[in-house]
PDB file of C-alpha atoms in Angstrom:
ATOM      1  CA  UNK A  19       0.000   0.000   0.000  1.00 59.00           C
ATOM      2  CA  UNK A  20       1.373   3.392  -0.963  1.00 73.00           C
ATOM      3  CA  UNK A  21       1.906   5.821   1.866  1.00 83.00           C
ATOM      4  CA  UNK A  22       1.206   9.504   1.999  1.00 87.00           C
ATOM      5  CA  UNK A  23       3.076  11.271  -0.759  1.00 91.00           C
ATOM      6  CA  UNK A  24       3.984  14.911  -1.091  1.00 94.00           C
ATOM      7  CA  UNK A  25       5.219  16.943  -3.999  1.00 96.00           C
ATOM      8  CA  UNK A  26       7.625  18.555  -4.460  1.00 96.00           C
ATOM      9  CA  UNK A  27      10.139  17.272  -1.967  1.00 91.00           C
ATOM     10  CA  UNK A  28      11.952  20.568  -2.011  1.00 93.00           C
ATOM     11  CA  UNK A  29      11.040  23.983  -3.368  1.00 96.00           C
ATOM     12  CA  UNK A  30      13.170  27.095  -3.491  1.00 97.00           C
ATOM     13  CA  UNK A  31      11.388  30.307  -4.404  1.00 97.00           C
ATOM     14  CA  UNK A  32      11.939  34.007  -4.067  1.00 97.00           C
ATOM     15  CA  UNK A  33      10.023  36.195  -1.685  1.00 97.00           C
ATOM     16  CA  UNK A  34       6.807  37.318  -3.276  1.00 97.00           C
ATOM     17  CA  UNK A  35       6.406  34.300  -5.514  1.00 97.00           C
ATOM     18  CA  UNK A  36       3.706  31.690  -5.295  1.00 97.00           C
ATOM     19  CA  UNK A  37       4.199  28.044  -4.418  1.00 98.00           C
ATOM     20  CA  UNK A  38       1.724  25.191  -4.368  1.00 98.00           C
ATOM     21  CA  UNK A  39       2.373  22.086  -2.343  1.00 98.00           C
ATOM     22  CA  UNK A  40       0.522  18.875  -3.003  1.00 97.00           C
ATOM     23  CA  UNK A  41      -0.379  15.999  -0.731  1.00 97.00           C
ATOM     24  CA  UNK A  42      -1.815  12.649  -1.761  1.00 96.00           C
ATOM     25  CA  UNK A  43      -3.165  10.825   1.273  1.00 94.00           C
ATOM     26  CA  UNK A  44      -3.449   7.097   1.639  1.00 90.00           C
ATOM     27  CA  UNK A  45      -6.334   5.903  -0.474  1.00 91.00           C
ATOM     28  CA  UNK A  46      -9.578   5.800   1.489  1.00 89.00           C
ATOM     29  CA  UNK A  47      -8.416   8.100   4.285  1.00 89.00           C
ATOM     30  CA  UNK A  48     -11.062  10.721   4.924  1.00 88.00           C
ATOM     31  CA  UNK A  49      -8.938  12.816   7.239  1.00 86.00           C
ATOM     32  CA  UNK A  50      -6.097  14.915   5.908  1.00 91.00           C
ATOM     33  CA  UNK A  51      -3.933  17.220   7.980  1.00 88.00           C
ATOM     34  CA  UNK A  52      -1.354  19.828   7.184  1.00 91.00           C
ATOM     35  CA  UNK A  53       1.415  20.682   9.632  1.00 87.00           C
ATOM     36  CA  UNK A  54       4.577  22.679   9.346  1.00 86.00           C
ATOM     37  CA  UNK A  55       7.832  22.949  11.164  1.00 78.00           C
ATOM     38  CA  UNK A  56       9.517  26.275  10.832  1.00 79.00           C
ATOM     39  CA  UNK A  57      13.250  26.058  11.316  1.00 71.00           C
ATOM     40  CA  UNK A  58      14.239  25.533  14.923  1.00 59.00           C
ATOM     41  CA  UNK A  59      10.676  25.320  16.149  1.00 61.00           C
ATOM     42  CA  UNK A  60       8.181  22.606  16.922  1.00 57.00           C
ATOM     43  CA  UNK A  61       5.677  21.119  14.559  1.00 64.00           C
ATOM     44  CA  UNK A  62       2.514  23.176  14.312  1.00 72.00           C
ATOM     45  CA  UNK A  63      -0.859  22.156  13.087  1.00 75.00           C
ATOM     46  CA  UNK A  64      -2.241  24.110  10.163  1.00 86.00           C
ATOM     47  CA  UNK A  65      -5.565  22.576   9.252  1.00 87.00           C
ATOM     48  CA  UNK A  66      -7.667  19.475   9.028  1.00 85.00           C
ATOM     49  CA  UNK A  67      -9.898  18.248   6.209  1.00 90.00           C
ATOM     50  CA  UNK A  68     -12.590  15.659   6.538  1.00 86.00           C
ATOM     51  CA  UNK A  69     -13.094  14.581   2.966  1.00 91.00           C
ATOM     52  CA  UNK A  70     -13.402  17.878   1.059  1.00 93.00           C
ATOM     53  CA  UNK A  71     -14.525  19.980   4.017  1.00 91.00           C
ATOM     54  CA  UNK A  72     -12.271  22.044   6.239  1.00 90.00           C
ATOM     55  CA  UNK A  73     -12.901  20.747   9.739  1.00 80.00           C
ATOM     56  CA  UNK A  74     -10.477  23.014  11.500  1.00 78.00           C
ATOM     57  CA  UNK A  75      -8.278  25.678   9.957  1.00 83.00           C
ATOM     58  CA  UNK A  76      -7.401  27.503  13.135  1.00 76.00           C
ATOM     59  CA  UNK A  77      -3.703  26.895  12.617  1.00 80.00           C
ATOM     60  CA  UNK A  78      -3.436  28.672   9.294  1.00 88.00           C
ATOM     61  CA  UNK A  79      -1.064  31.567   9.942  1.00 88.00           C
ATOM     62  CA  UNK A  80      -2.636  34.171   7.686  1.00 90.00           C
ATOM     63  CA  UNK A  81      -4.568  34.714   4.490  1.00 93.00           C
ATOM     64  CA  UNK A  82      -1.522  34.132   2.326  1.00 96.00           C
ATOM     65  CA  UNK A  83      -2.131  30.431   2.873  1.00 97.00           C
ATOM     66  CA  UNK A  84      -4.913  28.639   1.011  1.00 97.00           C
ATOM     67  CA  UNK A  85      -5.649  24.940   1.292  1.00 97.00           C
ATOM     68  CA  UNK A  86      -8.024  22.976  -0.876  1.00 97.00           C
ATOM     69  CA  UNK A  87      -9.111  19.392  -1.186  1.00 97.00           C
ATOM     70  CA  UNK A  88     -11.391  19.233  -4.154  1.00 86.00           C
ATOM     71  CA  UNK A  89     -13.161  15.904  -4.456  1.00 88.00           C
ATOM     72  CA  UNK A  90     -11.882  14.770  -1.101  1.00 86.00           C
ATOM     73  CA  UNK A  91      -8.768  13.128  -2.493  1.00 93.00           C
ATOM     74  CA  UNK A  92      -5.499  15.004  -2.807  1.00 97.00           C
ATOM     75  CA  UNK A  93      -4.958  18.383  -1.200  1.00 98.00           C
ATOM     76  CA  UNK A  94      -3.015  21.459  -2.177  1.00 98.00           C
ATOM     77  CA  UNK A  95      -1.570  24.159   0.009  1.00 98.00           C
ATOM     78  CA  UNK A  96      -0.815  27.407  -1.778  1.00 98.00           C
ATOM     79  CA  UNK A  97       1.318  30.164  -0.347  1.00 97.00           C
ATOM     80  CA  UNK A  98       0.848  33.485  -2.123  1.00 96.00           C
ATOM     81  CA  UNK A  99       2.871  35.630  -1.835  1.00 96.00           C
ATOM     82  CA  UNK A 100       5.578  33.731   0.003  1.00 97.00           C
ATOM     83  CA  UNK A 101       7.539  35.466   2.742  1.00 96.00           C
ATOM     84  CA  UNK A 102      10.896  34.586   4.259  1.00 96.00           C
ATOM     85  CA  UNK A 103       9.287  33.319   7.464  1.00 94.00           C
ATOM     86  CA  UNK A 104       7.335  30.736   5.489  1.00 95.00           C
ATOM     87  CA  UNK A 105      10.491  28.679   5.041  1.00 95.00           C
ATOM     88  CA  UNK A 106      10.266  25.309   6.713  1.00 91.00           C
ATOM     89  CA  UNK A 107       9.065  21.771   6.229  1.00 85.00           C
ATOM     90  CA  UNK A 108       5.415  21.232   5.436  1.00 91.00           C
ATOM     91  CA  UNK A 109       4.014  17.865   6.431  1.00 86.00           C
ATOM     92  CA  UNK A 110       0.821  16.256   5.371  1.00 89.00           C
ATOM     93  CA  UNK A 111      -0.790  13.383   7.252  1.00 85.00           C
ATOM     94  CA  UNK A 112      -3.849  11.261   6.771  1.00 85.00           C
ATOM     95  CA  UNK A 113      -5.936   8.947   8.884  1.00 79.00           C
ATOM     96  CA  UNK A 114      -8.874   6.685   8.158  1.00 76.00           C
ATOM     97  CA  UNK A 115     -11.193   7.706  10.996  1.00 61.00           C
ATOM     98  CA  UNK A 116     -14.245   9.663  10.008  1.00 48.00           C
ATOM     99  CA  UNK A 117     -14.038  12.072  12.895  1.00 44.00           C
ATOM    100  CA  UNK A 118     -11.000  13.475  14.555  1.00 42.00           C
ATOM    101  CA  UNK A 119     -10.860  12.247  18.099  1.00 43.00           C
ATOM    102  CA  UNK A 120      -8.247  12.390  20.716  1.00 40.00           C
ATOM    103  CA  UNK A 121      -6.279   9.146  20.435  1.00 39.00           C
ATOM    104  CA  UNK A 122      -5.434   6.507  20.291  1.00 38.00           C
ATOM    105  CA  UNK A 123      -5.262   6.671  16.580  1.00 48.00           C
ATOM    106  CA  UNK A 124      -2.615   6.858  13.982  1.00 58.00           C
ATOM    107  CA  UNK A 125      -1.772   9.472  11.524  1.00 66.00           C
ATOM    108  CA  UNK A 126       0.392   8.537   8.627  1.00 73.00           C
ATOM    109  CA  UNK A 127       2.717  11.319   7.677  1.00 74.00           C
ATOM    110  CA  UNK A 128       4.153  12.129   4.301  1.00 81.00           C
ATOM    111  CA  UNK A 129       7.849  12.814   3.839  1.00 78.00           C
ATOM    112  CA  UNK A 130       7.313  16.543   3.875  1.00 85.00           C
ATOM    113  CA  UNK A 131       8.074  19.360   1.481  1.00 92.00           C
ATOM    114  CA  UNK A 132      10.998  21.548   2.369  1.00 90.00           C
ATOM    115  CA  UNK A 133      10.191  25.097   1.362  1.00 95.00           C
ATOM    116  CA  UNK A 134      12.953  27.661   1.162  1.00 96.00           C
ATOM    117  CA  UNK A 135      12.021  31.270   0.542  1.00 97.00           C
ATOM    118  CA  UNK A 136      14.948  33.499  -0.366  1.00 97.00           C
TER     119      UNK A 136
ATOM    120  CA  UNK B  16      -4.116  -2.389  25.309  1.00 65.00           C
ATOM    121  CA  UNK B  17      -3.280   0.877  23.577  1.00 76.00           C
ATOM    122  CA  UNK B  18       0.260   1.303  22.390  1.00 84.00           C
ATOM    123  CA  UNK B  19       0.384   4.780  23.908  1.00 88.00           C
ATOM    124  CA  UNK B  20      -1.388   5.413  27.175  1.00 91.00           C
ATOM    125  CA  UNK B  21      -1.730   8.567  29.186  1.00 93.00           C
ATOM    126  CA  UNK B  22      -2.757   9.185  32.739  1.00 95.00           C
ATOM    127  CA  UNK B  23      -4.797  10.676  34.103  1.00 96.00           C
ATOM    128  CA  UNK B  24      -7.482  11.004  31.440  1.00 91.00           C
ATOM    129  CA  UNK B  25      -9.055  13.949  33.222  1.00 94.00           C
ATOM    130  CA  UNK B  26      -7.451  16.299  35.670  1.00 96.00           C
ATOM    131  CA  UNK B  27      -8.769  19.256  37.626  1.00 97.00           C
ATOM    132  CA  UNK B  28      -6.318  21.485  39.445  1.00 97.00           C
ATOM    133  CA  UNK B  29      -6.349  24.742  41.350  1.00 97.00           C
ATOM    134  CA  UNK B  30      -4.522  27.697  39.923  1.00 97.00           C
ATOM    135  CA  UNK B  31      -0.915  27.662  41.057  1.00 97.00           C
ATOM    136  CA  UNK B  32      -0.651  23.906  41.486  1.00 97.00           C
ATOM    137  CA  UNK B  33       2.099  21.734  40.057  1.00 98.00           C
ATOM    138  CA  UNK B  34       0.709  19.324  37.485  1.00 98.00           C
ATOM    139  CA  UNK B  35       2.087  16.091  36.066  1.00 98.00           C
ATOM    140  CA  UNK B  36       0.737  14.181  33.090  1.00 98.00           C
ATOM    141  CA  UNK B  37       2.194  10.794  32.270  1.00 98.00           C
ATOM    142  CA  UNK B  38       2.650   8.900  29.019  1.00 97.00           C
ATOM    143  CA  UNK B  39       3.675   5.259  28.662  1.00 96.00           C
ATOM    144  CA  UNK B  40       4.249   3.500  25.386  1.00 95.00           C
ATOM    145  CA  UNK B  41       4.938  -0.059  24.343  1.00 94.00           C
ATOM    146  CA  UNK B  42       6.485   0.371  20.905  1.00 90.00           C
ATOM    147  CA  UNK B  43       9.928   1.356  19.803  1.00 90.00           C
ATOM    148  CA  UNK B  44      10.089   5.036  19.067  1.00 90.00           C
ATOM    149  CA  UNK B  45      12.408   7.534  17.479  1.00 82.00           C
ATOM    150  CA  UNK B  46      10.764  10.587  19.042  1.00 83.00           C
ATOM    151  CA  UNK B  47       7.956  11.616  21.333  1.00 89.00           C
ATOM    152  CA  UNK B  48       5.870  14.769  21.053  1.00 85.00           C
ATOM    153  CA  UNK B  49       3.714  16.534  23.583  1.00 88.00           C
ATOM    154  CA  UNK B  50       0.876  18.443  21.952  1.00 84.00           C
ATOM    155  CA  UNK B  51      -1.632  20.895  23.365  1.00 82.00           C
ATOM    156  CA  UNK B  52      -5.096  21.383  22.027  1.00 74.00           C
ATOM    157  CA  UNK B  53      -7.484  24.038  23.298  1.00 69.00           C
ATOM    158  CA  UNK B  54     -11.221  23.360  22.980  1.00 66.00           C
ATOM    159  CA  UNK B  55     -12.227  24.011  19.405  1.00 50.00           C
ATOM    160  CA  UNK B  56      -8.678  24.878  18.479  1.00 49.00           C
ATOM    161  CA  UNK B  57      -5.841  23.442  16.552  1.00 50.00           C
ATOM    162  CA  UNK B  58      -2.942  21.510  17.908  1.00 57.00           C
ATOM    163  CA  UNK B  59       0.280  23.091  19.034  1.00 66.00           C
ATOM    164  CA  UNK B  60       3.357  20.981  19.496  1.00 67.00           C
ATOM    165  CA  UNK B  61       4.891  21.779  22.869  1.00 81.00           C
ATOM    166  CA  UNK B  62       7.920  19.521  22.851  1.00 82.00           C
ATOM    167  CA  UNK B  63       9.686  16.947  20.772  1.00 80.00           C
ATOM    168  CA  UNK B  64      11.910  14.615  22.782  1.00 84.00           C
ATOM    169  CA  UNK B  65      14.189  11.748  21.992  1.00 85.00           C
ATOM    170  CA  UNK B  66      16.038  11.723  25.306  1.00 89.00           C
ATOM    171  CA  UNK B  67      16.465  13.617  28.561  1.00 92.00           C
ATOM    172  CA  UNK B  68      14.547  16.690  29.480  1.00 93.00           C
ATOM    173  CA  UNK B  69      13.356  19.927  27.921  1.00 90.00           C
ATOM    174  CA  UNK B  70      12.012  23.086  29.510  1.00 91.00           C
ATOM    175  CA  UNK B  71      10.003  25.901  28.021  1.00 87.00           C
ATOM    176  CA  UNK B  72       8.662  28.525  30.369  1.00 91.00           C
ATOM    177  CA  UNK B  73       6.536  26.780  32.986  1.00 95.00           C
ATOM    178  CA  UNK B  74       6.493  23.527  31.050  1.00 94.00           C
ATOM    179  CA  UNK B  75       8.960  20.684  31.517  1.00 95.00           C
ATOM    180  CA  UNK B  76       9.005  17.419  29.590  1.00 95.00           C
ATOM    181  CA  UNK B  77      11.074  14.382  30.436  1.00 97.00           C
ATOM    182  CA  UNK B  78      11.538  11.032  28.793  1.00 96.00           C
ATOM    183  CA  UNK B  79      13.022   7.753  29.991  1.00 96.00           C
ATOM    184  CA  UNK B  80      13.713   5.604  26.956  1.00 94.00           C
ATOM    185  CA  UNK B  81      14.553   2.493  28.989  1.00 95.00           C
ATOM    186  CA  UNK B  82      11.296   2.671  30.912  1.00 96.00           C
ATOM    187  CA  UNK B  83       9.308   3.832  27.857  1.00 96.00           C
ATOM    188  CA  UNK B  84       7.805   6.645  29.804  1.00 97.00           C
ATOM    189  CA  UNK B  85       7.486  10.400  29.485  1.00 98.00           C
ATOM    190  CA  UNK B  86       6.067  13.066  31.759  1.00 98.00           C
ATOM    191  CA  UNK B  87       4.818  16.567  31.131  1.00 98.00           C
ATOM    192  CA  UNK B  88       4.988  18.921  34.106  1.00 98.00           C
ATOM    193  CA  UNK B  89       3.300  22.288  34.432  1.00 97.00           C
ATOM    194  CA  UNK B  90       4.547  24.508  37.240  1.00 97.00           C
ATOM    195  CA  UNK B  91       2.414  27.252  38.792  1.00 97.00           C
ATOM    196  CA  UNK B  92      -0.582  26.309  36.665  1.00 97.00           C
ATOM    197  CA  UNK B  93      -2.749  29.048  35.200  1.00 97.00           C
ATOM    198  CA  UNK B  94      -6.309  29.190  33.929  1.00 96.00           C
ATOM    199  CA  UNK B  95      -4.976  29.428  30.386  1.00 93.00           C
ATOM    200  CA  UNK B  96      -3.365  25.999  30.775  1.00 95.00           C
ATOM    201  CA  UNK B  97      -6.823  24.410  30.566  1.00 94.00           C
ATOM    202  CA  UNK B  98      -6.628  22.275  27.446  1.00 92.00           C
ATOM    203  CA  UNK B  99      -6.082  18.746  26.273  1.00 86.00           C
ATOM    204  CA  UNK B 100      -2.531  17.422  26.330  1.00 91.00           C
ATOM    205  CA  UNK B 101      -1.618  14.691  23.917  1.00 85.00           C
ATOM    206  CA  UNK B 102       1.399  12.442  23.854  1.00 90.00           C
ATOM    207  CA  UNK B 103       2.391  11.290  20.379  1.00 86.00           C
ATOM    208  CA  UNK B 104       5.121   8.816  19.577  1.00 86.00           C
ATOM    209  CA  UNK B 105       6.864   8.448  16.282  1.00 78.00           C
ATOM    210  CA  UNK B 106       7.165   4.772  15.504  1.00 74.00           C
ATOM    211  CA  UNK B 107       8.634   3.903  12.156  1.00 64.00           C
ATOM    212  CA  UNK B 108       9.449   6.335   9.393  1.00 53.00           C
ATOM    213  CA  UNK B 109       6.312   8.394   9.245  1.00 51.00           C
ATOM    214  CA  UNK B 110       3.934   6.683  11.603  1.00 63.00           C
ATOM    215  CA  UNK B 111       2.719   8.644  14.576  1.00 67.00           C
ATOM    216  CA  UNK B 112       0.647   7.056  17.302  1.00 76.00           C
ATOM    217  CA  UNK B 113      -1.433   9.361  19.449  1.00 73.00           C
ATOM    218  CA  UNK B 114      -2.056   8.824  23.135  1.00 81.00           C
ATOM    219  CA  UNK B 115      -5.460   8.924  24.705  1.00 78.00           C
ATOM    220  CA  UNK B 116      -5.074  12.514  25.774  1.00 84.00           C
ATOM    221  CA  UNK B 117      -5.440  14.208  29.148  1.00 92.00           C
ATOM    222  CA  UNK B 118      -8.090  16.858  29.624  1.00 91.00           C
ATOM    223  CA  UNK B 119      -6.849  19.450  32.083  1.00 95.00           C
ATOM    224  CA  UNK B 120      -9.064  22.006  33.762  1.00 96.00           C
ATOM    225  CA  UNK B 121      -7.489  24.677  35.939  1.00 97.00           C
ATOM    226  CA  UNK B 122      -9.796  26.426  38.377  1.00 97.00           C
ATOM    227  CA  UNK B 123      -9.401  29.826  39.977  1.00 95.00           C
TER     228      UNK B 123
END
């Protein structure tokens, strides 16, 4: 079974440009999560989709970030315009449960996309 | 038996008290996270540990790899500490197993 995949693995862009990150969850997983780890800091939650609906987007830092999950399959996270502080690793995770509940449950993480804004 | 267990599941404390939340796990891990989630809010990662002890403000996290146990301590608890605290272990390359969570309520 294929795991969670993310594309690209690494992106280098200039400040002010736009970047779109993609996440393909494990097939059949309704829940999809985006997290990011900014350099030197802990992982932070960004948002949570249940199928195509945004269940919780309280972690999105500002309106330069836009996440979509059309059709409830893969998801994209667009940063427009990118700023220097957006540099970091963006992780996507998926889980099969219908509703997000406090554990125990597993989230399968993708390898991450390393974003560098120069 | 869950692979990651926390205790207690629910905790009520008076403002100013010292609080300890425990996490025990039965799988091999490469890292352990402590997360905080406020009601209706997203998750914030408080600590990531692979050994020893970390401190951030009033929060202290420790891990004992041999005993497969971690603790989260909150000193001089405040009302704003009321939240759920979740222990998450990283087992395998990208597999994270969440603990049962501890719901903390701090009273004035």
